[in-house]
Every structure is written in C-alpha cells, then in structure tokens.
Amino acid sequence: MKKIMFVCLWLLLFNGVSANPGGGVQAKPETFRENKGAPVSAAVSLRLPLAISKRGMATARSVRITNTLTLPELDISEIASLQQTAGEKALRVGVGRALPASISQPIDLATWQWTAVSGGKVAQFTLNSAGALRVRAQVQLGKFPAGVELRFYSPTDTTHVFGPYTEANSLFWSPTLEGESLGLELFLPDGVEAAQVELAIPQLSHLVVDPANNTLKSSIFKEEYASCQQDMACASPAWQETGKSVARYVFTDTDGLSYLCSGTVLADSDPYTQIPYFFTAAHCINNQQAASSMDMFWLYANATCGGTDSSFVQTTGGAQLLMAKPALDTVLVRLNNNPPTGVTLSGWTTTPLVANQSVIGIHHALGQPKKYAMGNFDSYVRLDASDGGYMVTPDANGDFSQVVWHTGITAPGSSGSGVWVEQDGVHYLNGALLGGASECSSMGSPDEYSRFERTWPFVSTWLDAQGTPPTLHLQGGTKSISALVDGVIIARYLQGIRGDALLEGVTTQALDTTVLENQLAAVQVVMDVDEDGKTDTSKDAALLIRYLLGLRNTSLVQGMDLSTSKRNTSSAIATYLESILNATP
C-alpha cells in the first residue's frame, strides 16, 4: 500500500473521470523571453532603512526596534507532525505555529514604537522562531486606509524586501524568508492613525528545510533516497534545457504546514503569447489559498556534473488556480509573476504512452538541485482509495501510468514533477508525479504518474488558445512596411530605446509613442527571427532590415553567426519573415 498526503482527495476517485485522449494534440517547447516592453519595477526597499551590526542583527538607523516576538524551538509534537509517510512524494518542510492573542487578534498598533519618515511614520516588527531555516507569516488585513503599506523583509539581509501589500480585508501568507526571523514594516501616511488600521498575524510557518540552499535539519529527515539520485548537470545538454521548465515551490496550507513540491511551466498552442501556466499535482495544490502561497525557486541546478555550484532565482506572488482535478491528481495554475528569462516553457503531448516506451523524470528530490531519472513506461493502472492511501490495480483504461526507473529515482519533494518522452528530438511532457515506491534499495518498484491525455479536456481552454499574430505595420495598415522606418524603430526598441527617441530622424509622421510601444511589445514575440531564444538588434533586427531592403539568399545571412540558431538558413529565415510580414494589420 502507498500513501499520499491529502487522503480526502482520493475519495473522489470512486466517481471516476472519462477518458479522452485528445487526438494526439501537442505543443513544442519554447524559451521564455523577457518582455522588453514591460515597465521596469523599482527595487523594493524599506521606508525606514536598517543597518546590519557585526553580529548580523538589524537595527533601524534612527531608533532601536523594540517590537519583537520570539517563539522557542519546535517541541516533540511539532517535530512529529513533519514526519513523512511511506510513498509520500510531497515533502513536508514546515510546521504551523499559533501566535499569542496579542498579535493573532487585531494588534493594538498604538503600542508599537513609531518613527517619523517622509510623508508619514513607520513601525517595524520582528517575528523570531528559534531554529527555523526559513519562516513565513500568515497575515490578516482588515481596515487598511489608502496609502497604508505593509512590507516584509529579512532582518539579516535587507536587500530581501517584498511588498508593498495594500489590499484591505485580505488573508494571505508572506513570502518565505531565509533564517529564523521575519521582519514586517508598516507605513502610515500623514493623516492616518494607528487605530484606523487593522492588522493581525494568526500563524507563523517554521520551515526546517531551506529550499534556497537545500539545508536539512538532520534530526528530522533521513536521506535514504540520496545515494542513487542523478544530478541534472550530468544529463545531456538537450535534457538540461528541458529541465529549465521545472521549478521547486513551497506552499503553505490552511493549518500552517508547509510543503515542497515540483512542477513544470508549460507552453501553450499560441505562438504569439507566453503565459506562465504551471502544471503540478492536486495532492500538492488543490485550493486557491494554497495556490496564493506558492513561492517559486527557478533554475536551481548545479552548473557542473558532480559539482556543488548551484544557484536559483526566487519569485513570489502566488498563482491563480485555473483547474484542479483531484481524481486525476492534476492542477493547472497561472503564476501571478513571470518566471525569469531563460526558463523553458515545456512542450507537452496527449499521445498515450506505449509498452516499454522510454521516459525521463525531472524533479527536485528532497528539495535538492535538479535531479533526473530514466526508465520505461510499464503499464496503465487504476487507483482506489484505501486506509489513508491508495491501492494500485492494473487497468488498460486506468487514469494513471506506472514507470519503472533504471537510472535514478524520485523522492519526497518530487511530487508534481513531470515525466517526458522524446519524439524526433523534441521533448514532450506526458504527466505529473503522484507518488510511488521507488527507492535506492528498491529500484524495480514503480512510481505513478497522471496521464496528460486524461487531463487535456480540463486544460485545453487555456493551453489550446489561439491568438492573433502582431502586425509589423507600425505606421498604420495603409502604408507599406519600410526597412528605414518600421525596421529601424523595431531595432531601436530591441536596443532598449523608448519614447520620442524611437522616432527621431526616422519619420515625421505623428505617432503616439505610448500606442507605438504597446505595438512593439507585441511585435517582440515574433522577433526571434533566427530562433536562438533571444531577440536582439545585431541579428534579429538586422535580418528584418536586410529582408525589407530586398536582400535574399546568401546576402540575407552574410556575416551572421547562426551556429546557435534553430532557423539557420537563408531559406528558413526568409520563409519566417514572409509569414510575419504578411500578418493582417
């Protein structure tokens, strides 16, 4: 018998879900591109700057912070709540801790120590949970007049500041912050008094695994899964590129328990947009509150095979829950903030697996830098809820597939991660990890994955959307596209030029630069002319201008380095440019 975390979800298995293979629909992977048209967000900083002492303690430069609450180290019962159960692939990483009524109920903010700053006053409050490797707080905002701002920060690294949060009547989890301390800064503008603001902090989640650096509390977790893990940096370059679609995320449930799972950001069928749709398991995320608490850790992988030179990019902001099908153990969310540039949007397929087909899984076992496992599809199975877990029955029409690994395994923290197949050199996701029994000491024990073709009817609304190609007719539909006008404007935009400088010396036509920049932001999605994952002036804009000037064949690409380009012949580039130039204005 195998166990998973959210037992109640599996009661829905008895209702069943009808099969619909989807006719072999698929989407190819894409490289996520930076939106150069998006406004650059200013770095978030505190209203009352802090200085870090030699002992690593943060203090306000103008006043000592006295608003502090410290919780002791976890007790035996709290530690026990973090224990994994057999077959569970979602990694429990944090326990919820109730806070005293003085802050779990609306706080008497008049008792806080306030400091005058430009435009108002500020108070800072520090929550400490002894022994935590990472912390986050649940916050309830009630009355929150216009201009009031809440920020979260790390008292030991004040470059990590998040916010401002301003939404009245909201309940949410803060971002996770490294260390055992979490700082809150509350700003009141002139004319607003503390008594007019309602703020409560009902819970704190004390994390014993730091997803930023893979630190484990050894007294709580055993690493029996570690000896046969395969480092993603040792895989082929093509599979490493696919691995850039996989992210770890931490989420916190209503009871304050925090979990670490894996998931995959997907491409959709619309070649003109890149929307961050994220695919994972329903036994990880199954409600909006959990989705809203998702903290993402991207590109967390070692740079060299066998090395310890990993890095990551953290994004916060949570996600919107689009679809949750517990009976299929699948979830699709739309991230509220984009992933970093360079992430891969994974391809996917609704074509069913066939006997003994080669597959590969990519995941964050134990929250570690990215791992992979290689194996074969074994059989389709049906799952039935039983005694807090599920029973597996072979069934050719079952909603889940079993995979047996011959290289590597999955482990707690791998839940929700994808399994891929390769077809004509292209990698396609085919499902997400539910759970299983694979261990280093039991390599022949299978893992269970969802079937993407069964999920397809419930996600096609988003993933199969078709958009309208942007037009390069920047001067209006009645004028021909010109190398020395439209081409130069696009080149300038890709260089980062904005405003009136886009038009200087190019045209005397009166164009609204705000409208023009919106057009250019849309055009950017088709401007990777050589398909090397980047949009730039030296190649992409230059190829467009040459084509508009009438250059063809060798003259079109002469002097261009297309060694890293997928569209690397003059014929392929000319065909592509013709297609985007003929887009209806």
Coordinates of C-alpha atoms in Angstrom, one line a residue:
M1 CA 0.0 0.0 0.0
K2 CA 1.2 3.5 -0.8
K3 CA 0.3 6.7 1.0
I4 CA -0.1 10.3 -0.1
M5 CA -0.7 13.4 1.8
F6 CA -4.2 14.6 1.2
V7 CA -6.3 11.5 1.8
C8 CA -9.6 13.2 1.4
L9 CA -8.8 13.9 -2.2
W10 CA -8.8 10.3 -3.1
L11 CA -12.4 9.8 -2.0
L12 CA -13.2 11.4 -5.4
L13 CA -11.5 8.5 -7.2
F14 CA -14.7 6.5 -6.8
N15 CA -16.5 8.9 -9.1
G16 CA -14.1 8.3 -12.0
V17 CA -13.2 10.5 -14.9
S18 CA -14.0 9.6 -18.6
A19 CA -11.1 9.1 -20.9
N20 CA -10.4 11.5 -23.8
P21 CA -7.0 11.1 -25.5
G22 CA -7.4 14.4 -27.3
G23 CA -6.4 13.1 -30.7
G24 CA -2.6 13.5 -30.1
V25 CA -2.6 17.2 -29.6
Q26 CA 0.9 18.6 -28.7
A27 CA 2.8 21.8 -28.2
K28 CA 6.6 22.2 -28.7
P29 CA 8.8 23.8 -26.0
E30 CA 9.7 27.5 -26.1
T31 CA 12.4 29.6 -24.3
F32 CA 10.7 32.2 -22.1
R33 CA 11.6 35.6 -23.4
E34 CA 12.0 38.8 -21.3
N35 CA 9.3 41.3 -22.2
K36 CA 11.4 44.3 -23.1
G37 CA 8.2 46.4 -23.3
A38 CA 7.2 45.8 -19.7
P39 CA 7.9 48.6 -17.3
V40 CA 10.9 48.0 -15.1
S41 CA 9.8 47.6 -11.5
A42 CA 11.8 49.6 -9.0
A43 CA 13.6 47.7 -6.3
V44 CA 11.6 47.3 -3.2
S45 CA 13.1 49.0 -0.2
L46 CA 12.2 49.8 3.4
R47 CA 10.7 53.2 4.3
L48 CA 13.0 53.1 7.4
P49 CA 16.4 51.8 6.3
L50 CA 18.2 49.3 8.5
A51 CA 21.8 48.8 9.3
I52 CA 23.3 45.3 10.0
S53 CA 25.5 45.0 13.0
K54 CA 28.7 42.9 13.1
R55 CA 26.6 40.2 14.8
G56 CA 24.1 40.1 11.9
M57 CA 21.4 41.9 13.8
A58 CA 19.3 44.5 12.0
T59 CA 18.5 47.8 13.7
A60 CA 16.9 51.0 12.4
R61 CA 19.4 53.7 12.0
S62 CA 17.3 56.3 13.8
V63 CA 15.7 54.1 16.6
R64 CA 16.2 50.8 18.2
I65 CA 13.5 48.3 17.2
T66 CA 11.5 47.1 20.2
N67 CA 8.5 45.4 18.6
T68 CA 9.6 41.8 18.7
L69 CA 8.1 38.3 19.4
T70 CA 10.3 35.2 19.8
L71 CA 9.0 31.6 19.8
P72 CA 11.0 28.7 21.2
E73 CA 12.4 25.8 19.2
L74 CA 10.0 23.2 18.0
D75 CA 8.7 20.8 20.6
I76 CA 8.4 17.0 20.1
S77 CA 4.8 17.1 18.9
E78 CA 5.6 19.8 16.3
I79 CA 8.6 17.7 15.0
A80 CA 6.4 14.6 14.8
S81 CA 3.9 16.4 12.5
L82 CA 6.7 16.8 10.0
Q83 CA 7.4 13.1 9.6
Q84 CA 7.0 11.6 6.1
T85 CA 4.9 8.5 5.4
A86 CA 5.7 5.7 3.1
G87 CA 5.3 6.5 -0.6
E88 CA 4.7 10.2 0.1
K89 CA 6.4 12.3 -2.5
A90 CA 5.3 15.8 -1.3
L91 CA 8.0 16.9 1.2
R92 CA 6.8 18.3 4.5
V93 CA 9.1 21.2 5.2
G94 CA 7.3 23.4 7.8
V95 CA 5.0 23.4 10.7
G96 CA 2.4 25.9 11.6
R97 CA 2.8 27.7 14.9
A98 CA -0.1 29.5 16.7
L99 CA 0.8 33.0 17.8
P100 CA -0.4 34.8 21.0
A101 CA -3.6 36.7 21.0
S102 CA -1.7 40.0 21.3
I103 CA -0.8 39.6 17.6
S104 CA -3.2 36.8 16.3
Q105 CA -6.1 39.1 17.0
P106 CA -6.2 42.7 15.7
I107 CA -3.0 44.3 17.1
D108 CA -3.0 47.4 19.2
L109 CA -0.7 49.2 16.9
A110 CA -0.6 52.3 19.1
T111 CA 1.7 50.3 21.4
W112 CA 4.3 49.9 18.7
Q113 CA 7.2 52.2 18.5
W114 CA 6.8 54.6 15.6
T115 CA 9.4 56.7 13.8
A116 CA 8.7 59.7 11.6
V117 CA 9.7 59.4 8.0
S118 CA 9.0 61.4 4.9
G119 CA 5.2 61.5 4.3
G120 CA 4.2 59.7 7.5
K121 CA 5.5 57.3 10.1
V122 CA 6.8 53.7 10.2
A123 CA 6.9 50.9 12.7
Q124 CA 8.9 47.6 12.3
F125 CA 8.1 44.3 13.9
T126 CA 10.3 41.2 14.1
L127 CA 9.0 37.6 14.5
N128 CA 11.5 35.0 15.6
S129 CA 11.1 31.3 15.5
A130 CA 14.1 29.7 17.1
G131 CA 15.9 27.1 15.0
A132 CA 14.0 27.8 11.8
L133 CA 15.8 27.7 8.5
R134 CA 13.1 29.7 6.8
V135 CA 9.9 31.4 8.0
R136 CA 6.7 33.0 6.7
A137 CA 3.8 34.6 8.4
Q138 CA 0.0 34.4 7.8
V139 CA -1.3 38.0 7.8
Q140 CA -4.9 39.3 8.1
L141 CA -5.5 42.8 6.9
G142 CA -8.9 44.3 7.9
K143 CA -9.4 48.1 7.6
F144 CA -6.5 49.4 5.6
P145 CA -6.9 53.0 4.5
A146 CA -5.4 54.3 1.2
G147 CA -1.7 54.9 1.5
V148 CA -1.0 52.4 4.2
E149 CA 1.7 50.0 3.2
L150 CA 2.9 46.6 4.6
R151 CA 6.3 45.2 3.7
F152 CA 8.2 42.0 4.6
Y153 CA 11.9 41.8 4.9
S154 CA 14.8 39.7 6.1
P155 CA 16.3 41.3 9.3
T156 CA 19.7 39.7 8.4
D157 CA 19.7 40.7 4.7
T158 CA 17.8 43.9 4.0
T159 CA 18.2 43.5 0.2
H160 CA 15.3 41.0 0.5
V161 CA 12.3 43.2 0.8
F162 CA 8.8 42.3 -0.5
G163 CA 5.7 44.5 -1.0
P164 CA 4.1 46.8 -0.5
Y165 CA 0.9 44.9 0.4
T166 CA -2.1 47.2 0.5
E167 CA -5.3 45.2 0.0
A168 CA -7.9 45.6 2.8
N169 CA -9.9 42.6 4.0
S170 CA -7.3 40.0 2.8
L171 CA -5.8 36.9 4.4
F172 CA -2.5 35.7 2.9
W173 CA 0.9 34.2 3.6
S174 CA 4.0 36.3 3.3
P175 CA 6.9 35.3 1.1
T176 CA 9.3 32.8 2.8
L177 CA 12.5 34.4 4.1
E178 CA 15.7 32.7 5.0
G179 CA 16.7 32.3 8.6
E180 CA 14.7 32.3 11.8
S181 CA 13.5 35.9 11.7
L182 CA 10.8 37.7 9.6
G183 CA 10.5 41.5 9.6
L184 CA 7.3 43.4 9.0
E185 CA 7.3 47.2 8.2
L186 CA 4.1 49.1 8.5
F187 CA 3.9 52.6 7.0
L188 CA 1.1 55.1 7.8
P189 CA 0.8 58.2 5.7
D190 CA 0.2 61.6 7.2
G191 CA -3.4 61.8 8.4
V192 CA -3.8 58.1 9.2
E193 CA -3.6 57.0 12.8
A194 CA -2.7 53.5 14.1
A195 CA -6.2 53.0 15.4
Q196 CA -7.6 53.2 11.9
V197 CA -5.6 50.2 10.7
E198 CA -6.5 46.5 11.4
L199 CA -3.6 44.1 11.2
A200 CA -3.3 40.6 12.7
I201 CA -0.8 37.8 12.4
P202 CA -2.6 34.5 13.2
Q203 CA 0.1 32.0 12.4
L204 CA 3.8 31.5 11.6
S205 CA 5.1 28.6 9.5
H206 CA 8.5 27.4 10.8
L207 CA 10.4 25.7 7.9
V208 CA 13.0 23.0 8.7
V209 CA 14.2 22.7 5.1
D210 CA 15.5 25.7 3.3
P211 CA 14.6 25.5 -0.4
A212 CA 17.1 28.1 -1.2
N213 CA 20.2 26.1 -0.3
N214 CA 18.9 22.5 0.4
T215 CA 19.8 22.7 4.1
L216 CA 18.1 19.9 6.0
K217 CA 17.5 19.6 9.8
S218 CA 19.3 16.2 10.1
S219 CA 17.5 15.4 13.3
I220 CA 14.2 15.4 11.4
F221 CA 14.9 14.0 8.0
K222 CA 16.8 10.9 6.8
E223 CA 18.4 11.0 3.4
E224 CA 17.9 7.4 2.5
Y225 CA 16.9 8.5 -1.0
A226 CA 20.1 10.3 -1.8
S227 CA 22.6 7.6 -2.8
C228 CA 21.2 6.8 -6.2
Q229 CA 20.0 10.3 -7.3
Q230 CA 21.2 11.6 -10.6
D231 CA 22.4 15.2 -10.9
M232 CA 20.7 17.1 -13.8
A233 CA 24.0 18.6 -14.6
C234 CA 25.2 15.2 -15.7
A235 CA 22.3 14.8 -18.3
S236 CA 22.7 15.7 -22.0
P237 CA 22.5 19.4 -22.9
A238 CA 19.1 18.9 -24.6
W239 CA 17.6 17.4 -21.4
Q240 CA 19.2 20.1 -19.3
E241 CA 17.3 22.6 -21.4
T242 CA 14.1 20.8 -20.8
G243 CA 14.9 20.8 -17.1
K244 CA 14.8 24.6 -17.1
S245 CA 11.0 24.2 -17.2
V246 CA 11.0 22.5 -13.8
A247 CA 10.7 24.6 -10.6
R248 CA 10.5 23.8 -6.9
Y249 CA 7.9 25.6 -5.0
V250 CA 6.9 26.0 -1.3
F251 CA 3.3 26.4 -0.3
T252 CA 1.5 26.6 3.0
D253 CA -1.8 25.0 3.8
T254 CA -4.5 26.4 6.0
D255 CA -3.1 24.6 9.1
G256 CA 0.3 26.3 8.7
L257 CA 2.0 23.1 7.5
S258 CA 4.4 24.0 4.6
Y259 CA 5.3 21.6 1.8
L260 CA 7.8 21.5 -1.0
C261 CA 6.8 20.1 -4.4
S262 CA 7.9 20.3 -8.0
G263 CA 6.1 21.3 -11.2
T264 CA 6.5 22.4 -14.8
V265 CA 5.8 25.6 -16.6
L266 CA 4.1 24.8 -19.9
A267 CA 4.0 26.3 -23.4
D268 CA 0.6 26.8 -25.0
S269 CA -0.5 26.5 -28.6
D270 CA -0.5 30.2 -29.2
P271 CA 2.9 31.1 -30.7
Y272 CA 2.3 34.8 -30.1
T273 CA 2.0 34.8 -26.3
Q274 CA 3.9 33.3 -23.4
I275 CA 1.6 32.9 -20.4
P276 CA 3.2 31.2 -17.3
Y277 CA 0.9 28.2 -17.0
F278 CA 2.2 25.9 -14.3
F279 CA 1.3 22.2 -14.1
T280 CA 1.6 20.1 -10.9
A281 CA -0.2 17.6 -8.7
A282 CA -3.5 18.1 -6.9
H283 CA -2.2 16.4 -3.7
C284 CA 0.1 19.4 -3.5
I285 CA -2.1 22.4 -4.6
N286 CA -5.9 21.9 -4.5
N287 CA -7.3 25.3 -3.3
Q288 CA -6.8 28.9 -4.0
Q289 CA -5.3 29.7 -0.6
A290 CA -2.5 27.2 -1.3
A291 CA -2.0 28.5 -4.8
S292 CA -1.8 32.0 -3.5
S293 CA 1.0 31.0 -1.1
M294 CA 3.3 29.5 -3.8
D295 CA 6.9 30.7 -3.6
M296 CA 8.9 29.6 -6.7
F297 CA 12.5 28.6 -7.0
W298 CA 13.7 28.6 -10.6
L299 CA 16.8 27.3 -12.4
Y300 CA 18.1 25.6 -9.2
A301 CA 20.7 23.2 -10.6
N302 CA 24.3 22.5 -10.4
A303 CA 26.3 24.1 -13.2
T304 CA 28.7 21.2 -13.5
C305 CA 28.3 17.4 -13.2
G306 CA 29.3 16.4 -9.7
G307 CA 29.6 20.0 -8.6
T308 CA 28.1 21.9 -5.7
D309 CA 27.9 25.2 -7.7
S310 CA 24.1 25.6 -7.7
S311 CA 22.2 28.9 -7.8
F312 CA 18.5 29.8 -8.1
V313 CA 16.1 32.7 -8.8
Q314 CA 13.2 33.1 -6.4
T315 CA 9.8 34.6 -7.5
T316 CA 6.9 35.3 -5.2
G317 CA 3.3 36.4 -5.6
G318 CA 1.5 33.0 -5.8
A319 CA -0.8 31.9 -8.6
Q320 CA -4.4 31.8 -9.8
L321 CA -6.0 28.4 -9.6
L322 CA -7.4 27.5 -13.0
M323 CA -8.2 23.8 -12.8
A324 CA -7.9 21.2 -10.1
K325 CA -8.9 17.6 -10.7
P326 CA -8.1 15.5 -7.6
A327 CA -9.4 12.3 -9.3
L328 CA -6.6 12.8 -11.9
D329 CA -4.2 14.4 -9.4
T330 CA -3.6 17.3 -11.7
V331 CA -3.7 21.1 -11.3
L332 CA -3.1 24.0 -13.6
V333 CA -2.4 27.4 -12.2
R334 CA -1.4 30.7 -13.8
L335 CA 1.5 32.3 -12.0
N336 CA 0.9 35.9 -10.9
N337 CA 4.5 36.8 -11.7
N338 CA 6.6 35.7 -14.7
P339 CA 9.4 33.2 -14.4
P340 CA 12.9 34.6 -15.0
T341 CA 14.3 35.0 -18.6
G342 CA 15.9 31.8 -19.8
V343 CA 13.3 29.4 -18.3
T344 CA 12.0 26.8 -20.8
L345 CA 8.3 26.5 -21.4
S346 CA 7.9 22.8 -21.7
G347 CA 6.2 21.1 -24.6
W348 CA 3.5 18.5 -23.9
T349 CA 1.6 15.8 -25.7
T350 CA -1.7 14.0 -25.4
T351 CA -0.4 10.9 -27.2
P352 CA -0.7 7.9 -24.8
L353 CA 2.4 6.0 -23.8
V354 CA 3.1 2.6 -25.4
A355 CA 4.6 -0.5 -23.9
N356 CA 8.2 -0.1 -22.7
Q357 CA 8.5 3.4 -24.0
S358 CA 11.5 5.3 -22.7
V359 CA 10.7 8.1 -20.3
I360 CA 12.6 10.6 -18.2
G361 CA 11.5 12.3 -15.0
I362 CA 13.0 15.7 -13.8
H363 CA 12.4 16.9 -10.3
H364 CA 13.7 18.3 -7.0
A365 CA 14.0 15.3 -4.8
L366 CA 14.4 16.4 -1.1
G367 CA 14.4 20.0 -2.4
Q368 CA 17.9 19.4 -3.8
P369 CA 19.4 20.9 -7.1
K370 CA 17.6 19.4 -10.0
K371 CA 17.7 15.6 -10.5
Y372 CA 16.6 13.3 -13.2
A373 CA 15.6 9.6 -13.6
M374 CA 15.5 7.4 -16.7
G375 CA 13.3 4.4 -17.2
N376 CA 10.4 2.9 -19.1
F377 CA 6.6 3.0 -19.1
D378 CA 5.3 -0.2 -17.5
S379 CA 1.5 -0.2 -17.6
Y380 CA -1.7 1.8 -17.0
V381 CA -3.3 1.4 -13.6
R382 CA -6.4 2.3 -11.7
L383 CA -6.1 3.8 -8.2
D384 CA -8.6 3.2 -5.4
A385 CA -8.6 5.0 -2.0
S386 CA -7.7 2.7 0.9
D387 CA -6.7 3.3 4.6
G388 CA -5.3 6.7 4.2
G389 CA -3.5 5.9 0.9
Y390 CA -4.3 4.2 -2.4
M391 CA -4.3 0.8 -3.9
V392 CA -3.0 0.1 -7.4
T393 CA -4.8 -2.2 -9.9
P394 CA -3.6 -2.9 -13.4
D395 CA -6.1 -1.5 -15.8
A396 CA -5.5 -0.7 -19.5
N397 CA -8.1 2.1 -19.2
G398 CA -6.7 3.4 -15.9
D399 CA -6.1 7.1 -15.4
F400 CA -2.5 6.7 -14.2
S401 CA 0.7 5.3 -15.7
Q402 CA 3.4 3.3 -13.9
V403 CA 7.0 4.0 -14.6
V404 CA 10.0 1.8 -13.6
W405 CA 13.4 3.5 -13.4
H406 CA 16.7 2.0 -14.3
T407 CA 18.7 5.2 -13.5
G408 CA 17.8 7.4 -10.6
I409 CA 14.6 7.6 -8.6
T410 CA 12.1 10.1 -7.3
A411 CA 11.8 11.1 -3.6
P412 CA 9.9 13.4 -1.2
G413 CA 9.9 16.8 -2.9
S414 CA 9.4 15.3 -6.4
S415 CA 5.6 15.4 -6.2
G416 CA 4.0 17.2 -9.2
S417 CA 7.2 16.9 -11.3
G418 CA 6.8 15.8 -14.9
V419 CA 7.6 12.8 -17.0
W420 CA 8.7 13.3 -20.6
V421 CA 9.0 11.4 -23.8
E422 CA 11.2 12.2 -26.8
Q423 CA 9.9 12.3 -30.3
D424 CA 12.1 13.4 -33.3
G425 CA 14.5 15.0 -30.9
V426 CA 11.7 17.1 -29.2
H427 CA 10.8 16.5 -25.5
Y428 CA 7.1 16.4 -24.5
L429 CA 5.6 16.3 -21.0
N430 CA 3.2 13.4 -20.6
G431 CA 2.1 13.6 -16.9
A432 CA 2.9 14.6 -13.3
L433 CA 4.1 12.5 -10.4
L434 CA 1.6 11.3 -7.8
G435 CA 3.7 9.1 -5.7
G436 CA 5.3 5.7 -5.6
A437 CA 7.7 3.3 -4.0
S438 CA 10.9 3.9 -5.9
E439 CA 13.9 3.9 -3.5
C440 CA 17.6 3.3 -3.9
S441 CA 17.2 -0.1 -2.2
S442 CA 14.2 -0.9 -4.4
M443 CA 14.9 0.3 -7.9
G444 CA 12.3 -2.0 -9.5
S445 CA 9.4 -0.5 -7.6
P446 CA 7.3 1.7 -9.8
D447 CA 6.1 5.3 -9.5
E448 CA 2.7 6.5 -10.5
Y449 CA 2.1 9.5 -12.9
S450 CA -1.0 11.2 -14.1
R451 CA -1.9 10.9 -17.8
F452 CA -1.8 14.2 -19.6
E453 CA -4.3 13.0 -22.2
R454 CA -6.9 12.4 -19.5
T455 CA -6.2 15.9 -18.1
W456 CA -6.4 17.6 -21.6
P457 CA -10.2 18.2 -21.7
F458 CA -9.9 20.2 -18.5
V459 CA -6.9 22.3 -19.5
S460 CA -7.5 22.8 -23.2
T461 CA -9.3 26.1 -22.6
W462 CA -6.0 27.6 -21.7
L463 CA -3.4 25.5 -23.4
D464 CA -5.1 25.3 -26.8
A465 CA -5.9 29.0 -27.1
Q466 CA -5.1 30.6 -30.5
G467 CA -4.1 34.2 -30.7
T468 CA -3.8 36.8 -33.5
P469 CA -0.3 37.5 -34.9
P470 CA 1.0 41.0 -34.2
T471 CA 1.5 43.3 -37.2
L472 CA 4.7 45.0 -38.1
H473 CA 2.7 47.8 -39.8
L474 CA 3.8 50.4 -37.2
Q475 CA 2.7 53.4 -39.3
G476 CA -0.8 52.0 -40.0
G477 CA -2.2 49.4 -42.3
T478 CA -2.3 51.6 -45.4
K479 CA 1.5 52.1 -45.5
S480 CA 4.0 49.5 -46.6
I481 CA 6.4 48.2 -44.1
S482 CA 9.7 50.1 -44.6
A483 CA 13.2 49.0 -43.7
L484 CA 14.2 52.6 -42.8
V485 CA 11.1 53.4 -40.8
D486 CA 9.5 50.3 -39.3
G487 CA 12.7 48.2 -39.3
V488 CA 14.8 51.0 -37.6
I489 CA 12.1 51.6 -35.0
I490 CA 12.0 47.9 -34.2
A491 CA 15.8 47.8 -34.0
R492 CA 15.8 50.8 -31.6
Y493 CA 13.2 49.2 -29.4
L494 CA 15.2 46.0 -29.1
Q495 CA 18.1 48.1 -28.1
G496 CA 16.1 49.4 -25.2
I497 CA 15.3 52.9 -26.7
R498 CA 11.9 54.3 -25.7
G499 CA 9.7 57.4 -26.1
D500 CA 10.3 60.0 -28.7
A501 CA 13.8 58.7 -29.4
L502 CA 12.2 55.8 -31.2
L503 CA 11.1 58.2 -34.0
E504 CA 13.9 60.7 -34.0
G505 CA 15.2 61.2 -37.6
V506 CA 13.1 58.3 -38.9
T507 CA 9.7 59.7 -39.7
T508 CA 7.8 63.0 -39.5
Q509 CA 4.5 61.2 -39.1
A510 CA 2.8 62.0 -35.8
L511 CA 2.7 58.7 -33.9
D512 CA 1.5 58.2 -30.3
T513 CA 4.6 56.8 -28.6
T514 CA 2.5 55.0 -25.9
V515 CA 0.5 53.2 -28.5
L516 CA 3.7 52.6 -30.5
E517 CA 5.4 51.0 -27.5
N518 CA 2.4 48.7 -26.9
Q519 CA 2.6 47.6 -30.6
L520 CA 6.4 47.0 -30.3
A521 CA 5.9 44.9 -27.1
A522 CA 3.5 42.7 -29.1
V523 CA 5.9 42.6 -32.1
Q524 CA 8.7 41.4 -29.9
V525 CA 7.1 38.0 -29.5
V526 CA 7.8 37.2 -33.2
M527 CA 11.2 38.9 -33.4
D528 CA 13.3 35.9 -32.6
V529 CA 14.0 35.6 -36.3
D530 CA 16.8 33.1 -36.2
E531 CA 15.1 31.2 -33.3
D532 CA 18.1 31.2 -30.9
G533 CA 15.9 32.0 -27.8
K534 CA 16.8 35.7 -27.9
T535 CA 15.6 38.9 -29.5
D536 CA 18.4 41.4 -30.4
T537 CA 19.4 44.1 -32.8
S538 CA 22.6 42.6 -34.2
K539 CA 20.8 39.5 -35.7
D540 CA 17.1 39.7 -35.5
A541 CA 16.5 43.4 -36.4
A542 CA 19.4 43.2 -38.9
L543 CA 17.8 40.3 -40.7
L544 CA 14.5 42.0 -40.8
I545 CA 16.0 45.2 -42.3
R546 CA 18.0 43.3 -44.8
Y547 CA 14.9 41.4 -46.0
L548 CA 12.9 44.6 -46.3
L549 CA 15.7 46.1 -48.4
G550 CA 15.4 43.1 -50.8
L551 CA 18.4 41.0 -49.8
R552 CA 17.9 37.3 -50.3
N553 CA 19.9 34.0 -50.3
T554 CA 23.5 34.4 -49.2
S555 CA 23.3 38.2 -48.9
L556 CA 20.5 37.9 -46.3
V557 CA 22.6 36.0 -43.8
Q558 CA 26.2 37.0 -44.8
G559 CA 28.4 37.7 -41.8
M560 CA 25.8 36.3 -39.3
D561 CA 26.8 33.8 -36.7
L562 CA 23.9 31.3 -36.8
S563 CA 25.7 28.5 -35.1
T564 CA 23.3 28.5 -32.1
S565 CA 20.2 29.2 -34.2
K566 CA 17.5 26.7 -35.0
R567 CA 16.4 28.8 -38.0
N568 CA 19.9 28.9 -39.6
T569 CA 19.5 29.1 -43.4
S570 CA 18.6 32.0 -45.6
S571 CA 15.6 30.0 -46.9
A572 CA 14.2 29.3 -43.5
I573 CA 14.7 32.8 -42.3
A574 CA 13.1 34.3 -45.5
T575 CA 10.1 32.0 -45.1
Y576 CA 9.6 33.0 -41.5
L577 CA 10.0 36.7 -42.2
E578 CA 7.5 36.5 -45.0
S579 CA 5.0 34.9 -42.7
I580 CA 5.2 37.6 -40.0
L581 CA 5.3 40.4 -42.5
N582 CA 2.0 39.2 -44.1
A583 CA 0.2 39.2 -40.7
T584 CA -3.1 41.2 -41.1
P585 CA -2.8 44.6 -39.6

